[in-house]
Amino acid sequence: MPSIYDLSFEQLEAQLAEWGEARYRALQIWQGLYHNLVSAPQALTTIPAALRARLGEAYTFSSLTRLVAARSSDGQTAKYLFALPDTRQIEAVLMGYDKRRTTCISTQAGCAMGCVFCATGQMGFRRHLSAGEIVEQVLVFARELRAAHDHLTNIVVMGMGEPFHNYDATLAAVDTLNDARGFNFGARRITISTVGLVPMIERFAAEKRQVNLAVSLHAATDDLRTELLPINKKYPLAMLFDAVRAYYAVTHRRVTFEWALILGKNDSPEQAAALARLAGDLPCHVNIIPLNPTHEYAGHATTRERAAAFKTELERHGLTCTIRVRRGIDINAGCGQLAIADVTGPAPVTLSV
Ligand code: SAH
Ligand code: SF4
């Protein structure tokens, strides 16, 4: 059964027209879903009971079944493992820092890109998520926050999967969340992270959205980047930077580069200098994250000292950067680390809230 959240506003209008319903019902339903955050057709109290029933027969309002809820010991990070209707598993995370409430959502079950240090990459590709399955992850957290008199402030598309490998569904989800008639979530508070699929970066640039772009770089020389991120063979650094520069030229939006520091691999001053050479005068920001260890990759997180030296070297070359703290590490909040059980056995039944 398709998800009600798969529909754009226009598709919802078309569906209602096909059923012979009045046009204004679309706005009522849309506001019920994205303004009042209802999670069942019966709760759409502004429309007639017969239409509620018909919607409930044609669409699911709930594709995500929560299997595990884990909270970090400081209570600031909650990570949910969801089962999809076909039993595939995905994760979504909610992080709180001061007044920020950021959700990190998935776009695929598994991932085809095979980055060696990534738990999701180690699972392999299972399937794309539908737009509705992506939207619903956000709604789950939005409803919980609403119940606690709080609200989401940021969305990062950095969970399981490569968003630009599932471009249409990902951007349809972003458009639904951004739609001013409903959820009305500012595009500038949404960030999409890509491993660097060049044709899709070009497409994203051409579409001129206000959504932020992050690019997972992790290495500034082709040999090392190909070793860590096999997709670099297809879209090497020169091509990637051409696309990112073109993106900046069109959008004037500063790009974020992500860099997971792996001890003795990509944490050298030479890599920092190589990154500075690649970036040149491109307006960008580097997010440094110590590697989150995973089962199938032998690398270790860098040390605090080497991370600081890496940062200093970047800054010496005029780049701005932030070292991110590894929040939620005690609940495996790294990408794909709960759902890895999808491959290796049944879902881990740990804590529940
Ligand atoms: N597929 C997209 C978005 C999901 S991954 C991408 O690769 O950008 C989100 C971020 O987590 C990426 O920067 C990715 O490289 C990083 N990441 C994956 N596994 C990690 C690990 N074990 N430690 C630290 N960062 C990791
Ligand atoms: Fe896929 Fe991103 Fe993980 Fe690479 S880092 S395997 S692109 S999810």
mmCIF file of C-alpha atoms and ligand atoms in Angstrom:
data_model
loop_
_atom_site.group_PDB
_atom_site.id
_atom_site.type_symbol
_atom_site.label_atom_id
_atom_site.label_comp_id
_atom_site.label_asym_id
_atom_site.label_seq_id
_atom_site.Cartn_x
_atom_site.Cartn_y
_atom_site.Cartn_z
ATOM 1 C CA MET A 1 0.000 0.000 0.000
ATOM 2 C CA PRO A 2 1.432 3.412 -0.884
ATOM 3 C CA SER A 3 2.142 5.874 1.889
ATOM 4 C CA ILE A 4 -0.007 8.979 2.183
ATOM 5 C CA TYR A 5 3.274 10.893 2.656
ATOM 6 C CA ASP A 6 4.396 9.791 -0.827
ATOM 7 C CA LEU A 7 1.964 12.282 -2.326
ATOM 8 C CA SER A 8 2.873 15.820 -3.213
ATOM 9 C CA PHE A 9 0.131 18.380 -2.680
ATOM 10 C CA GLU A 10 -0.661 18.279 -6.392
ATOM 11 C CA GLN A 11 -0.812 14.480 -6.386
ATOM 12 C CA LEU A 12 -3.168 14.588 -3.434
ATOM 13 C CA GLU A 13 -5.372 17.040 -5.317
ATOM 14 C CA ALA A 14 -5.368 14.752 -8.348
ATOM 15 C CA GLN A 15 -6.290 11.762 -6.200
ATOM 16 C CA LEU A 16 -9.198 13.659 -4.664
ATOM 17 C CA ALA A 17 -10.386 14.855 -8.087
ATOM 18 C CA GLU A 18 -10.364 11.249 -9.281
ATOM 19 C CA TRP A 19 -12.580 10.352 -6.344
ATOM 20 C CA GLY A 20 -14.927 13.228 -7.137
ATOM 21 C CA GLU A 21 -14.046 15.102 -3.952
ATOM 22 C CA ALA A 22 -13.989 18.871 -3.592
ATOM 23 C CA ARG A 23 -10.647 20.499 -4.281
ATOM 24 C CA TYR A 24 -10.417 22.249 -0.920
ATOM 25 C CA ARG A 25 -10.245 18.881 0.824
ATOM 26 C CA ALA A 26 -6.605 18.625 -0.275
ATOM 27 C CA LEU A 27 -5.604 21.564 1.889
ATOM 28 C CA GLN A 28 -7.566 20.222 4.844
ATOM 29 C CA ILE A 29 -5.840 16.854 4.587
ATOM 30 C CA TRP A 30 -2.441 18.426 4.008
ATOM 31 C CA GLN A 31 -2.822 20.601 7.080
ATOM 32 C CA GLY A 32 -3.975 17.626 9.110
ATOM 33 C CA LEU A 33 -0.893 15.650 8.087
ATOM 34 C CA TYR A 34 1.765 18.340 8.220
ATOM 35 C CA HIS A 35 0.404 20.995 10.510
ATOM 36 C CA ASN A 36 -1.545 19.019 13.083
ATOM 37 C CA LEU A 37 0.804 16.043 12.589
ATOM 38 C CA VAL A 38 -1.941 13.422 12.716
ATOM 39 C CA SER A 39 -0.795 9.837 12.323
ATOM 40 C CA ALA A 40 -4.087 8.116 11.422
ATOM 41 C CA PRO A 41 -6.894 8.903 8.970
ATOM 42 C CA GLN A 42 -9.464 8.897 11.790
ATOM 43 C CA ALA A 43 -7.716 11.935 13.254
ATOM 44 C CA LEU A 44 -8.422 14.012 10.117
ATOM 45 C CA THR A 45 -11.451 15.506 11.800
ATOM 46 C CA THR A 46 -12.005 18.334 9.314
ATOM 47 C CA ILE A 47 -13.057 15.937 6.529
ATOM 48 C CA PRO A 48 -16.110 13.668 6.283
ATOM 49 C CA ALA A 49 -15.898 10.196 7.785
ATOM 50 C CA ALA A 50 -16.395 8.541 4.396
ATOM 51 C CA LEU A 51 -13.352 10.296 2.970
ATOM 52 C CA ARG A 52 -11.288 9.392 6.020
ATOM 53 C CA ALA A 53 -12.223 5.784 5.512
ATOM 54 C CA ARG A 54 -11.398 5.908 1.833
ATOM 55 C CA LEU A 55 -7.971 7.442 2.507
ATOM 56 C CA GLY A 56 -7.307 4.778 5.110
ATOM 57 C CA GLU A 57 -8.177 2.016 2.636
ATOM 58 C CA ALA A 58 -6.002 3.421 -0.143
ATOM 59 C CA TYR A 59 -2.963 4.666 1.788
ATOM 60 C CA THR A 60 -0.956 3.752 4.827
ATOM 61 C CA PHE A 61 -0.412 6.494 7.387
ATOM 62 C CA SER A 62 2.265 4.528 9.149
ATOM 63 C CA SER A 63 4.973 2.588 7.265
ATOM 64 C CA LEU A 64 7.487 2.674 10.081
ATOM 65 C CA THR A 65 7.361 0.238 12.974
ATOM 66 C CA ARG A 66 9.729 1.149 15.740
ATOM 67 C CA LEU A 67 11.807 -1.862 16.787
ATOM 68 C CA VAL A 68 14.405 -0.286 19.018
ATOM 69 C CA ALA A 69 14.731 3.063 20.729
ATOM 70 C CA ALA A 70 18.094 3.810 22.221
ATOM 71 C CA ARG A 71 19.075 6.925 24.106
ATOM 72 C CA SER A 72 22.601 8.113 24.790
ATOM 73 C CA SER A 73 23.640 8.255 28.421
ATOM 74 C CA ASP A 74 23.475 12.065 28.397
ATOM 75 C CA GLY A 75 19.893 11.847 27.075
ATOM 76 C CA GLN A 76 20.682 14.178 24.192
ATOM 77 C CA THR A 77 20.592 11.655 21.350
ATOM 78 C CA ALA A 78 17.787 9.237 20.539
ATOM 79 C CA LYS A 79 18.211 6.668 17.844
ATOM 80 C CA TYR A 80 15.346 4.646 16.450
ATOM 81 C CA LEU A 81 15.517 1.488 14.430
ATOM 82 C CA PHE A 82 12.435 1.109 12.238
ATOM 83 C CA ALA A 83 11.091 -1.835 10.266
ATOM 84 C CA LEU A 84 9.538 -1.028 6.909
ATOM 85 C CA PRO A 85 6.487 -2.955 5.673
ATOM 86 C CA ASP A 86 8.772 -5.410 3.823
ATOM 87 C CA THR A 87 10.800 -5.920 7.051
ATOM 88 C CA ARG A 88 13.804 -3.963 5.800
ATOM 89 C CA GLN A 89 15.312 -1.864 8.557
ATOM 90 C CA ILE A 90 16.380 1.750 8.673
ATOM 91 C CA GLU A 91 17.520 4.172 11.330
ATOM 92 C CA ALA A 92 16.794 7.744 12.206
ATOM 93 C CA VAL A 93 18.370 9.845 14.927
ATOM 94 C CA LEU A 94 17.338 12.898 16.910
ATOM 95 C CA MET A 95 20.105 15.013 18.412
ATOM 96 C CA GLY A 96 19.694 17.894 20.833
ATOM 97 C CA TYR A 97 22.354 20.529 21.319
ATOM 98 C CA ASP A 98 21.306 23.600 23.285
ATOM 99 C CA LYS A 99 18.251 24.872 21.451
ATOM 100 C CA ARG A 100 18.885 22.804 18.333
ATOM 101 C CA ARG A 101 16.848 19.726 17.597
ATOM 102 C CA THR A 102 18.312 17.983 14.594
ATOM 103 C CA THR A 103 17.022 14.826 12.989
ATOM 104 C CA CYS A 104 19.243 12.664 10.827
ATOM 105 C CA ILE A 105 17.205 10.588 8.376
ATOM 106 C CA SER A 106 17.799 7.684 5.984
ATOM 107 C CA THR A 107 17.105 7.546 2.251
ATOM 108 C CA GLN A 108 17.873 3.901 1.510
ATOM 109 C CA ALA A 109 17.928 0.575 3.314
ATOM 110 C CA GLY A 110 21.645 -0.158 3.009
ATOM 111 C CA CYS A 111 23.839 1.605 0.482
ATOM 112 C CA ALA A 112 25.484 0.653 -2.783
ATOM 113 C CA MET A 113 28.499 2.946 -2.449
ATOM 114 C CA GLY A 114 30.664 0.629 -0.353
ATOM 115 C CA CYS A 115 32.669 3.198 1.613
ATOM 116 C CA VAL A 116 34.938 0.902 3.592
ATOM 117 C CA PHE A 117 34.550 2.473 7.044
ATOM 118 C CA CYS A 118 30.758 2.851 6.905
ATOM 119 C CA ALA A 119 28.437 0.357 8.604
ATOM 120 C CA THR A 120 25.720 1.019 6.013
ATOM 121 C CA GLY A 121 28.181 0.524 3.167
ATOM 122 C CA GLN A 122 29.222 -2.755 4.752
ATOM 123 C CA MET A 123 25.578 -3.972 4.597
ATOM 124 C CA GLY A 124 25.311 -3.456 0.865
ATOM 125 C CA PHE A 125 22.270 -2.089 -0.917
ATOM 126 C CA ARG A 126 18.807 -3.347 -0.009
ATOM 127 C CA ARG A 127 16.409 -0.868 -1.578
ATOM 128 C CA HIS A 128 15.488 2.763 -2.065
ATOM 129 C CA LEU A 129 13.045 4.355 0.348
ATOM 130 C CA SER A 130 9.943 6.012 -1.044
ATOM 131 C CA ALA A 131 9.447 9.742 -0.519
ATOM 132 C CA GLY A 132 6.810 8.905 2.082
ATOM 133 C CA GLU A 133 9.141 6.629 4.019
ATOM 134 C CA ILE A 134 11.670 9.479 4.145
ATOM 135 C CA VAL A 135 9.073 12.088 5.177
ATOM 136 C CA GLU A 136 7.611 9.853 7.871
ATOM 137 C CA GLN A 137 10.941 9.603 9.743
ATOM 138 C CA VAL A 138 10.820 13.355 10.231
ATOM 139 C CA LEU A 139 7.168 13.248 11.255
ATOM 140 C CA VAL A 140 7.850 10.658 13.964
ATOM 141 C CA PHE A 141 10.281 13.004 15.694
ATOM 142 C CA ALA A 142 8.211 16.109 14.973
ATOM 143 C CA ARG A 143 5.202 14.516 16.699
ATOM 144 C CA GLU A 144 7.243 13.521 19.739
ATOM 145 C CA LEU A 145 8.763 16.953 20.050
ATOM 146 C CA ARG A 146 5.357 18.573 19.647
ATOM 147 C CA ALA A 147 4.032 16.446 22.511
ATOM 148 C CA ALA A 148 6.919 17.764 24.636
ATOM 149 C CA HIS A 149 6.176 21.384 23.586
ATOM 150 C CA ASP A 150 9.335 21.448 21.520
ATOM 151 C CA HIS A 151 10.068 21.400 17.787
ATOM 152 C CA LEU A 152 12.616 20.354 15.193
ATOM 153 C CA THR A 153 15.081 22.997 14.079
ATOM 154 C CA ASN A 154 17.241 21.129 11.546
ATOM 155 C CA ILE A 155 17.069 18.137 9.228
ATOM 156 C CA VAL A 156 20.193 16.407 7.965
ATOM 157 C CA VAL A 157 19.896 13.789 5.252
ATOM 158 C CA MET A 158 22.900 11.858 6.526
ATOM 159 C CA GLY A 159 21.454 8.593 7.776
ATOM 160 C CA MET A 160 21.607 5.318 5.914
ATOM 161 C CA GLY A 161 22.001 5.438 2.170
ATOM 162 C CA GLU A 162 23.196 7.787 -0.522
ATOM 163 C CA PRO A 163 20.517 10.459 -1.068
ATOM 164 C CA PHE A 164 21.666 11.299 -4.591
ATOM 165 C CA HIS A 165 21.407 7.629 -5.584
ATOM 166 C CA ASN A 166 17.717 7.969 -4.680
ATOM 167 C CA TYR A 167 17.445 11.513 -5.968
ATOM 168 C CA ASP A 168 13.778 11.770 -6.936
ATOM 169 C CA ALA A 169 12.344 10.346 -3.738
ATOM 170 C CA THR A 170 14.767 12.317 -1.562
ATOM 171 C CA LEU A 171 13.997 15.629 -3.207
ATOM 172 C CA ALA A 172 10.260 14.892 -3.286
ATOM 173 C CA ALA A 173 10.478 14.329 0.474
ATOM 174 C CA VAL A 174 12.416 17.579 0.923
ATOM 175 C CA ASP A 175 9.823 19.454 -1.134
ATOM 176 C CA THR A 176 6.961 18.051 0.934
ATOM 177 C CA LEU A 177 8.682 19.021 4.183
ATOM 178 C CA ASN A 178 9.434 22.461 2.769
ATOM 179 C CA ASP A 179 5.888 23.086 1.465
ATOM 180 C CA ALA A 180 4.554 26.268 3.055
ATOM 181 C CA ARG A 181 0.977 24.950 3.100
ATOM 182 C CA GLY A 182 1.953 22.158 5.471
ATOM 183 C CA PHE A 183 5.142 21.321 7.360
ATOM 184 C CA ASN A 184 6.763 24.554 6.169
ATOM 185 C CA PHE A 185 10.284 23.558 7.159
ATOM 186 C CA GLY A 186 12.829 26.081 5.871
ATOM 187 C CA ALA A 187 15.036 24.732 3.077
ATOM 188 C CA ARG A 188 18.019 26.493 4.643
ATOM 189 C CA ARG A 189 17.655 24.314 7.709
ATOM 190 C CA ILE A 190 17.896 21.143 5.625
ATOM 191 C CA THR A 191 21.255 19.641 4.625
ATOM 192 C CA ILE A 192 21.786 16.810 2.156
ATOM 193 C CA SER A 193 25.041 14.885 2.348
ATOM 194 C CA THR A 194 26.402 13.095 -0.716
ATOM 195 C CA VAL A 195 29.365 10.847 -1.292
ATOM 196 C CA GLY A 196 29.933 12.872 -4.464
ATOM 197 C CA LEU A 197 27.718 11.667 -7.318
ATOM 198 C CA VAL A 198 28.793 14.335 -9.795
ATOM 199 C CA PRO A 199 25.836 14.263 -12.234
ATOM 200 C CA MET A 200 23.419 14.615 -9.338
ATOM 201 C CA ILE A 201 25.390 17.506 -7.825
ATOM 202 C CA GLU A 202 25.008 19.177 -11.221
ATOM 203 C CA ARG A 203 21.304 18.482 -11.252
ATOM 204 C CA PHE A 204 20.917 19.723 -7.686
ATOM 205 C CA ALA A 205 22.733 22.946 -8.632
ATOM 206 C CA ALA A 206 20.501 23.468 -11.666
ATOM 207 C CA GLU A 207 17.390 23.119 -9.496
ATOM 208 C CA LYS A 208 18.588 26.026 -7.326
ATOM 209 C CA ARG A 209 17.029 24.990 -4.079
ATOM 210 C CA GLN A 210 17.991 26.730 -0.844
ATOM 211 C CA VAL A 211 18.863 23.345 0.688
ATOM 212 C CA ASN A 212 22.449 22.991 1.979
ATOM 213 C CA LEU A 213 24.892 20.600 0.386
ATOM 214 C CA ALA A 214 27.505 18.559 2.245
ATOM 215 C CA VAL A 215 30.060 16.422 0.426
ATOM 216 C CA SER A 216 31.791 13.486 2.095
ATOM 217 C CA LEU A 217 35.398 13.992 1.142
ATOM 218 C CA HIS A 218 37.547 12.094 3.681
ATOM 219 C CA ALA A 219 40.646 12.276 1.481
ATOM 220 C CA ALA A 220 42.237 14.870 -0.772
ATOM 221 C CA THR A 221 44.325 12.620 -3.003
ATOM 222 C CA ASP A 222 42.718 10.233 -5.493
ATOM 223 C CA ASP A 223 44.605 7.099 -4.392
ATOM 224 C CA LEU A 224 43.554 7.439 -0.788
ATOM 225 C CA ARG A 225 40.003 8.559 -1.579
ATOM 226 C CA THR A 226 39.468 5.613 -3.942
ATOM 227 C CA GLU A 227 40.737 3.250 -1.244
ATOM 228 C CA LEU A 228 38.203 4.623 1.254
ATOM 229 C CA LEU A 229 35.326 5.605 -1.076
ATOM 230 C CA PRO A 230 35.286 3.370 -4.184
ATOM 231 C CA ILE A 231 32.964 5.805 -6.009
ATOM 232 C CA ASN A 232 35.984 8.091 -6.328
ATOM 233 C CA LYS A 233 37.176 5.888 -9.194
ATOM 234 C CA LYS A 234 34.157 6.973 -11.210
ATOM 235 C CA TYR A 235 34.067 10.586 -9.995
ATOM 236 C CA PRO A 236 37.625 11.533 -9.042
ATOM 237 C CA LEU A 237 38.518 14.630 -7.078
ATOM 238 C CA ALA A 238 39.106 16.978 -10.014
ATOM 239 C CA MET A 239 35.654 16.153 -11.421
ATOM 240 C CA LEU A 240 34.063 16.411 -7.998
ATOM 241 C CA PHE A 241 35.585 19.811 -7.301
ATOM 242 C CA ASP A 242 34.538 21.080 -10.736
ATOM 243 C CA ALA A 243 30.959 20.108 -9.869
ATOM 244 C CA VAL A 244 31.135 21.681 -6.420
ATOM 245 C CA ARG A 245 32.582 24.902 -7.845
ATOM 246 C CA ALA A 246 29.835 24.993 -10.459
ATOM 247 C CA TYR A 247 27.284 24.420 -7.683
ATOM 248 C CA TYR A 248 28.707 27.387 -5.791
ATOM 249 C CA ALA A 249 28.720 29.566 -8.896
ATOM 250 C CA VAL A 250 25.009 28.933 -9.389
ATOM 251 C CA THR A 251 23.748 28.911 -5.799
ATOM 252 C CA HIS A 252 26.291 30.990 -3.842
ATOM 253 C CA ARG A 253 25.777 28.539 -1.038
ATOM 254 C CA ARG A 254 28.791 27.525 1.006
ATOM 255 C CA VAL A 255 29.471 23.792 0.805
ATOM 256 C CA THR A 256 30.374 21.638 3.784
ATOM 257 C CA PHE A 257 33.051 18.970 3.402
ATOM 258 C CA GLU A 258 32.907 16.008 5.741
ATOM 259 C CA TRP A 259 36.053 14.310 6.886
ATOM 260 C CA ALA A 260 36.132 11.309 9.240
ATOM 261 C CA LEU A 261 39.626 11.255 10.724
ATOM 262 C CA ILE A 262 41.178 7.789 10.665
ATOM 263 C CA LEU A 263 44.378 7.318 12.627
ATOM 264 C CA GLY A 264 47.414 7.195 10.353
ATOM 265 C CA LYS A 265 45.270 7.265 7.183
ATOM 266 C CA ASN A 266 43.802 10.643 6.369
ATOM 267 C CA ASP A 267 44.783 12.632 9.460
ATOM 268 C CA SER A 268 48.172 13.920 8.238
ATOM 269 C CA PRO A 269 49.160 17.548 7.693
ATOM 270 C CA GLU A 270 49.874 16.536 4.072
ATOM 271 C CA GLN A 271 46.219 15.573 3.549
ATOM 272 C CA ALA A 272 45.140 18.841 5.144
ATOM 273 C CA ALA A 273 47.437 20.769 2.804
ATOM 274 C CA ALA A 274 46.167 18.791 -0.191
ATOM 275 C CA LEU A 275 42.590 19.648 0.792
ATOM 276 C CA ALA A 276 43.492 23.317 1.042
ATOM 277 C CA ARG A 277 45.006 23.164 -2.463
ATOM 278 C CA LEU A 278 41.873 21.521 -3.870
ATOM 279 C CA ALA A 279 39.539 23.971 -2.178
ATOM 280 C CA GLY A 280 41.543 27.059 -3.151
ATOM 281 C CA ASP A 281 39.276 30.034 -2.645
ATOM 282 C CA LEU A 282 36.025 28.031 -2.775
ATOM 283 C CA PRO A 283 33.833 29.145 0.145
ATOM 284 C CA CYS A 284 33.476 26.007 2.237
ATOM 285 C CA HIS A 285 33.525 24.634 5.743
ATOM 286 C CA VAL A 286 35.179 21.399 6.837
ATOM 287 C CA ASN A 287 33.427 19.192 9.384
ATOM 288 C CA ILE A 288 35.928 16.944 11.061
ATOM 289 C CA ILE A 289 34.525 13.839 12.763
ATOM 290 C CA PRO A 290 36.724 11.282 14.489
ATOM 291 C CA LEU A 291 36.052 7.893 12.856
ATOM 292 C CA ASN A 292 33.310 5.900 14.510
ATOM 293 C CA PRO A 293 34.701 2.352 14.652
ATOM 294 C CA THR A 294 32.727 -0.352 12.799
ATOM 295 C CA HIS A 295 33.023 -4.150 12.807
ATOM 296 C CA GLU A 296 34.326 -4.631 9.331
ATOM 297 C CA TYR A 297 36.904 -1.879 9.194
ATOM 298 C CA ALA A 298 40.155 -2.131 11.100
ATOM 299 C CA GLY A 299 40.858 1.620 11.209
ATOM 300 C CA HIS A 300 40.801 3.600 14.451
ATOM 301 C CA ALA A 301 39.665 7.090 15.282
ATOM 302 C CA THR A 302 42.452 9.603 15.263
ATOM 303 C CA THR A 303 43.773 11.040 18.523
ATOM 304 C CA ARG A 304 42.689 14.348 19.962
ATOM 305 C CA GLU A 305 46.177 15.762 19.303
ATOM 306 C CA ARG A 306 46.257 14.723 15.649
ATOM 307 C CA ALA A 307 42.719 16.057 15.112
ATOM 308 C CA ALA A 308 43.795 19.390 16.582
ATOM 309 C CA ALA A 309 46.934 19.444 14.390
ATOM 310 C CA PHE A 310 44.826 18.663 11.301
ATOM 311 C CA LYS A 311 42.520 21.535 12.150
ATOM 312 C CA THR A 312 45.432 23.893 12.717
ATOM 313 C CA GLU A 313 46.922 22.972 9.350
ATOM 314 C CA LEU A 314 43.604 23.634 7.578
ATOM 315 C CA GLU A 315 43.272 26.976 9.341
ATOM 316 C CA ARG A 316 46.848 27.906 8.448
ATOM 317 C CA HIS A 317 45.707 27.599 4.825
ATOM 318 C CA GLY A 318 42.668 29.752 5.448
ATOM 319 C CA LEU A 319 40.005 27.031 5.676
ATOM 320 C CA THR A 320 37.383 27.103 8.415
ATOM 321 C CA CYS A 321 36.567 23.879 10.181
ATOM 322 C CA THR A 322 34.850 22.380 13.202
ATOM 323 C CA ILE A 323 35.744 19.230 15.090
ATOM 324 C CA ARG A 324 32.449 17.516 15.880
ATOM 325 C CA VAL A 325 32.064 15.708 19.143
ATOM 326 C CA ARG A 326 30.933 12.134 18.802
ATOM 327 C CA ARG A 327 27.585 12.386 20.452
ATOM 328 C CA GLY A 328 25.566 9.265 20.914
ATOM 329 C CA ILE A 329 28.586 7.036 20.467
ATOM 330 C CA ASP A 330 27.379 4.831 23.320
ATOM 331 C CA ILE A 331 24.258 3.944 21.342
ATOM 332 C CA ASN A 332 26.022 3.234 18.067
ATOM 333 C CA ALA A 333 24.640 6.427 16.602
ATOM 334 C CA GLY A 334 27.070 6.171 13.720
ATOM 335 C CA CYS A 335 25.467 5.655 10.357
ATOM 336 C CA GLY A 336 23.993 2.166 9.972
ATOM 337 C CA GLN A 337 25.259 0.742 13.207
ATOM 338 C CA LEU A 338 21.945 -0.513 14.568
ATOM 339 C CA ALA A 339 20.586 -1.802 11.302
ATOM 340 C CA ILE A 340 23.705 -3.820 10.604
ATOM 341 C CA ALA A 341 21.797 -6.493 12.497
ATOM 342 C CA ASP A 342 19.555 -6.690 9.432
ATOM 343 C CA VAL A 343 22.353 -8.637 7.804
ATOM 344 C CA THR A 344 23.927 -10.411 10.701
ATOM 345 C CA GLY A 345 20.863 -11.587 12.581
ATOM 346 C CA PRO A 346 17.720 -10.429 14.314
ATOM 347 C CA ALA A 347 17.341 -6.858 15.478
ATOM 348 C CA PRO A 348 19.270 -6.141 18.649
ATOM 349 C CA VAL A 349 16.736 -5.853 21.426
ATOM 350 C CA THR A 350 18.388 -3.388 23.740
ATOM 351 C CA LEU A 351 16.764 -0.582 25.629
ATOM 352 C CA SER A 352 13.330 0.720 24.898
ATOM 353 C CA VAL A 353 11.834 4.010 25.967
HETATM 354 N N1 SAH B 1 25.697 8.690 1.845
HETATM 355 C C1 SAH B 1 25.847 10.034 2.263
HETATM 356 C C2 SAH B 1 25.115 10.367 3.542
HETATM 357 C C3 SAH B 1 25.087 9.338 4.618
HETATM 358 S S1 SAH B 1 26.608 9.025 5.444
HETATM 359 C C4 SAH B 1 27.314 10.372 2.402
HETATM 360 O O1 SAH B 1 28.152 9.467 2.364
HETATM 361 O O2 SAH B 1 27.618 11.547 2.510
HETATM 362 C C5 SAH B 1 26.792 10.477 6.463
HETATM 363 C C6 SAH B 1 28.228 10.786 6.828
HETATM 364 O O3 SAH B 1 28.732 9.822 7.780
HETATM 365 C C7 SAH B 1 29.178 10.740 5.644
HETATM 366 O O4 SAH B 1 30.059 11.834 5.675
HETATM 367 C C8 SAH B 1 29.923 9.463 5.889
HETATM 368 O O5 SAH B 1 31.140 9.425 5.213
HETATM 369 C C9 SAH B 1 30.034 9.452 7.387
HETATM 370 N N2 SAH B 1 30.382 8.168 7.970
HETATM 371 C C10 SAH B 1 30.017 6.949 7.569
HETATM 372 N N3 SAH B 1 30.551 6.005 8.375
HETATM 373 C C11 SAH B 1 31.277 6.660 9.308
HETATM 374 C C12 SAH B 1 32.078 6.239 10.405
HETATM 375 N N4 SAH B 1 32.231 4.954 10.685
HETATM 376 N N5 SAH B 1 32.695 7.190 11.145
HETATM 377 C C13 SAH B 1 32.518 8.505 10.855
HETATM 378 N N6 SAH B 1 31.785 8.951 9.836
HETATM 379 C C14 SAH B 1 31.173 8.044 9.061
HETATM 380 FE FE1 SF4 B 2 26.807 5.008 1.542
HETATM 381 FE FE2 SF4 B 2 27.402 7.346 2.685
HETATM 382 FE FE3 SF4 B 2 27.968 5.032 3.901
HETATM 383 FE FE4 SF4 B 2 29.345 5.751 1.749
HETATM 384 S S1 SF4 B 2 29.319 6.797 3.719
HETATM 385 S S2 SF4 B 2 28.533 3.708 2.141
HETATM 386 S S3 SF4 B 2 27.771 6.731 0.552
HETATM 387 S S4 SF4 B 2 25.957 5.803 3.440
#
